[in-house]
Amino acid sequence: METKVPHIKSCICAIILTFLGISSDQYTKYLAVCHLKNQESFIIWKGVFQLHYLENRGAAFGLMQNMRWIFVLGAVLVVLFIGYWYLRLPFTRRYLPLRVCAVLVCAGALGNLVDRLAHEYVIDFFYFDLIDFPIFNVADIYVVVACFLFLFLIFFYYKDEDFAWISSNQR
C-alpha cells in the first residue's frame, strides 16, 4: 500500500515555498512603494536597466486596462488548476522540476492577485530601457521562469510516456 506521507510533505513544502515566493514579491513591491513611488527612476545601468515605479491596471504592454476582475478570476483559476495538477503528478523525484514550475506559477499568480485585491493594480518596477520591455515585478519573473523551464522540460527532459498519468488514474 502506498504511503501518503511523501504526498503530504510535498504539499506542505509547496505551500511554504509558495508563501515565501509571495512574501518576497510583496516585500520588493513594498520597497518599490517606499523608495520609487513619486520619484525619478533609479538608474542601475544607464540606457539598459532601471527601477521605475508603475501602477499597472492591465496586463503586459498595457493590454486590458481596468479589467481587474478578469485578472482576479484568471489568477484563481490558474492556481486551482495548478493545485489539481500538482496533486495528480506522480510523487517521484522525476517530477520534481514540474513541481518547482507549479510553485513558481502559483507564487507569481498569487503575488499579483494580492496587489489587484489590495490596490486594484499591480506594482511593477523593473524596466529594461535597452529594449523598451514592459515594466515588470518579481511575481512576473516567477511566471516567466516557470514557463521557460516548463517548455525546456517538455522538449528536452520528459518523454511522451512520462505523461501517461494525465489520461489514467495512476500516478
Short mmCIF file of C-alpha atoms in Angstrom, two decimals:
data_model
loop_
_atom_site.label_atom_id
_atom_site.label_comp_id
_atom_site.label_asym_id
_atom_site.label_seq_id
_atom_site.Cartn_x
_atom_site.Cartn_y
_atom_site.Cartn_z
CA MET A 1 0.00 0.00 0.00
CA GLU A 2 1.30 3.43 -0.97
CA THR A 3 2.13 5.79 1.88
CA LYS A 4 0.63 9.30 1.87
CA VAL A 5 3.47 10.85 3.93
CA PRO A 6 5.57 11.93 0.89
CA HIS A 7 2.41 13.44 -0.63
CA ILE A 8 1.65 15.43 2.49
CA LYS A 9 5.28 16.54 2.88
CA SER A 10 5.41 17.60 -0.77
CA CYS A 11 2.20 19.59 -0.45
CA ILE A 12 3.29 21.28 2.78
CA CYS A 13 6.65 22.12 1.20
CA ALA A 14 4.89 23.55 -1.88
CA ILE A 15 2.61 25.70 0.29
CA ILE A 16 5.55 27.02 2.33
CA LEU A 17 7.63 27.77 -0.79
CA THR A 18 4.65 29.46 -2.47
CA PHE A 19 4.13 31.60 0.65
CA LEU A 20 7.85 32.51 0.69
CA GLY A 21 7.64 33.44 -3.01
CA ILE A 22 4.59 35.63 -2.41
CA SER A 23 6.28 37.22 0.62
CA SER A 24 9.43 38.02 -1.38
CA ASP A 25 7.34 39.52 -4.18
CA GLN A 26 5.29 41.63 -1.76
CA TYR A 27 8.39 42.80 0.10
CA THR A 28 10.04 44.01 -3.11
CA LYS A 29 6.81 45.82 -4.03
CA TYR A 30 6.76 47.40 -0.58
CA LEU A 31 10.33 48.60 -1.16
CA ALA A 32 9.30 49.96 -4.56
CA VAL A 33 6.48 51.96 -2.98
CA CYS A 34 8.77 53.28 -0.23
CA HIS A 35 11.71 54.21 -2.46
CA LEU A 36 10.44 54.65 -6.01
CA LYS A 37 6.88 56.00 -5.90
CA ASN A 38 6.73 59.67 -6.92
CA GLN A 39 10.48 59.60 -7.53
CA GLU A 40 12.66 59.72 -10.62
CA SER A 41 13.70 56.32 -11.96
CA PHE A 42 16.68 54.76 -10.23
CA ILE A 43 19.22 54.10 -12.97
CA ILE A 44 21.21 50.91 -12.43
CA TRP A 45 22.84 50.76 -15.86
CA LYS A 46 22.28 53.87 -17.97
CA GLY A 47 20.36 53.09 -21.13
CA VAL A 48 19.96 49.44 -20.15
CA PHE A 49 18.21 48.81 -16.83
CA GLN A 50 16.43 50.92 -14.22
CA LEU A 51 13.94 50.75 -11.40
CA HIS A 52 10.83 52.69 -12.35
CA TYR A 53 7.61 52.66 -10.29
CA LEU A 54 4.41 51.86 -12.19
CA GLU A 55 0.86 51.09 -11.08
CA ASN A 56 -0.28 48.62 -13.73
CA ARG A 57 -4.04 48.28 -14.09
CA GLY A 58 -3.76 45.90 -17.04
CA ALA A 59 -1.52 43.21 -18.45
CA ALA A 60 1.84 43.45 -20.20
CA PHE A 61 2.12 46.08 -22.92
CA GLY A 62 -0.83 47.96 -21.36
CA LEU A 63 -3.37 45.43 -22.61
CA MET A 64 -6.80 45.06 -21.00
CA GLN A 65 -6.61 48.13 -18.78
CA ASN A 66 -9.01 48.30 -15.81
CA MET A 67 -10.25 44.73 -16.23
CA ARG A 68 -9.30 43.82 -12.68
CA TRP A 69 -11.91 41.12 -12.11
CA ILE A 70 -10.87 39.27 -15.27
CA PHE A 71 -7.32 39.09 -13.87
CA VAL A 72 -8.58 38.10 -10.41
CA LEU A 73 -10.71 35.30 -11.86
CA GLY A 74 -7.85 34.22 -14.13
CA ALA A 75 -5.40 34.01 -11.22
CA VAL A 76 -7.84 31.99 -9.11
CA LEU A 77 -8.49 29.57 -11.97
CA VAL A 78 -4.76 29.18 -12.67
CA VAL A 79 -4.00 28.44 -9.02
CA LEU A 80 -6.87 25.94 -8.77
CA PHE A 81 -5.76 24.19 -11.97
CA ILE A 82 -2.11 24.07 -10.88
CA GLY A 83 -3.15 22.75 -7.45
CA TYR A 84 -5.21 19.97 -9.05
CA TRP A 85 -2.41 19.19 -11.50
CA TYR A 86 0.17 19.20 -8.66
CA LEU A 87 -1.84 16.60 -6.75
CA ARG A 88 -2.17 14.43 -9.87
CA LEU A 89 1.57 14.45 -10.62
CA PRO A 90 3.31 11.24 -9.60
CA PHE A 91 5.12 11.80 -6.31
CA THR A 92 8.55 10.76 -7.58
CA ARG A 93 11.84 12.60 -7.90
CA ARG A 94 11.47 12.61 -11.70
CA TYR A 95 8.61 15.10 -11.48
CA LEU A 96 10.28 17.48 -9.01
CA PRO A 97 11.11 20.01 -11.77
CA LEU A 98 7.42 20.19 -12.70
CA ARG A 99 6.57 20.72 -9.04
CA VAL A 100 9.02 23.63 -8.96
CA CYS A 101 7.31 25.12 -12.02
CA ALA A 102 3.93 24.74 -10.29
CA VAL A 103 5.15 26.53 -7.16
CA LEU A 104 6.65 29.38 -9.20
CA VAL A 105 3.47 29.89 -11.25
CA CYS A 106 1.30 29.87 -8.13
CA ALA A 107 3.59 32.29 -6.27
CA GLY A 108 3.57 34.63 -9.27
CA ALA A 109 -0.18 34.46 -9.82
CA LEU A 110 -0.94 34.92 -6.13
CA GLY A 111 1.63 37.71 -5.71
CA ASN A 112 -0.06 39.78 -8.40
CA LEU A 113 -3.51 38.74 -7.14
CA VAL A 114 -2.68 40.21 -3.73
CA ASP A 115 -1.90 43.52 -5.44
CA ARG A 116 -5.08 43.53 -7.52
CA LEU A 117 -7.24 42.81 -4.48
CA ALA A 118 -5.44 45.25 -2.16
CA HIS A 119 -4.77 48.14 -4.56
CA GLU A 120 -6.76 47.46 -7.75
CA TYR A 121 -3.45 47.48 -9.66
CA VAL A 122 -0.15 45.61 -9.73
CA ILE A 123 3.04 47.33 -8.63
CA ASP A 124 5.75 46.99 -11.28
CA PHE A 125 9.25 48.43 -11.09
CA PHE A 126 11.87 46.57 -13.19
CA TYR A 127 12.44 48.22 -16.56
CA PHE A 128 14.82 47.19 -19.36
CA ASP A 129 15.31 50.50 -21.11
CA LEU A 130 17.60 48.98 -23.75
CA ILE A 131 14.77 47.06 -25.42
CA ASP A 132 11.85 49.10 -24.04
CA PHE A 133 10.47 45.95 -22.41
CA PRO A 134 7.25 46.30 -20.34
CA ILE A 135 7.87 47.16 -16.70
CA PHE A 136 7.55 44.05 -14.52
CA ASN A 137 7.96 42.71 -10.98
CA VAL A 138 9.20 39.65 -9.07
CA ALA A 139 5.89 37.76 -9.47
CA ASP A 140 6.17 38.21 -13.24
CA ILE A 141 9.70 36.79 -13.10
CA TYR A 142 8.41 33.68 -11.30
CA VAL A 143 5.81 33.04 -14.01
CA VAL A 144 8.16 33.65 -16.94
CA VAL A 145 10.95 31.49 -15.46
CA ALA A 146 8.43 28.70 -14.73
CA CYS A 147 7.05 28.82 -18.27
CA PHE A 148 10.51 28.70 -19.87
CA LEU A 149 11.55 25.89 -17.54
CA PHE A 150 8.34 24.02 -18.30
CA LEU A 151 8.88 24.32 -22.06
CA PHE A 152 12.50 23.22 -21.71
CA LEU A 153 11.45 20.19 -19.68
CA ILE A 154 8.71 19.22 -22.13
CA PHE A 155 11.00 19.48 -25.15
CA PHE A 156 14.27 18.14 -23.72
CA TYR A 157 13.75 16.21 -20.49
CA TYR A 158 10.45 14.36 -20.43
CA LYS A 159 9.25 11.80 -22.94
CA ASP A 160 5.66 11.16 -24.03
CA GLU A 161 5.34 8.17 -21.71
CA ASP A 162 6.22 10.39 -18.72
CA PHE A 163 2.78 11.95 -19.15
CA ALA A 164 0.73 8.77 -19.28
CA TRP A 165 -0.56 9.68 -15.81
CA ILE A 166 -2.62 12.51 -17.36
CA SER A 167 -5.02 10.15 -19.11
CA SER A 168 -5.07 7.46 -16.44
CA ASN A 169 -5.87 7.15 -12.76
CA GLN A 170 -2.37 6.02 -11.92
CA ARG A 171 0.32 8.34 -10.55
#
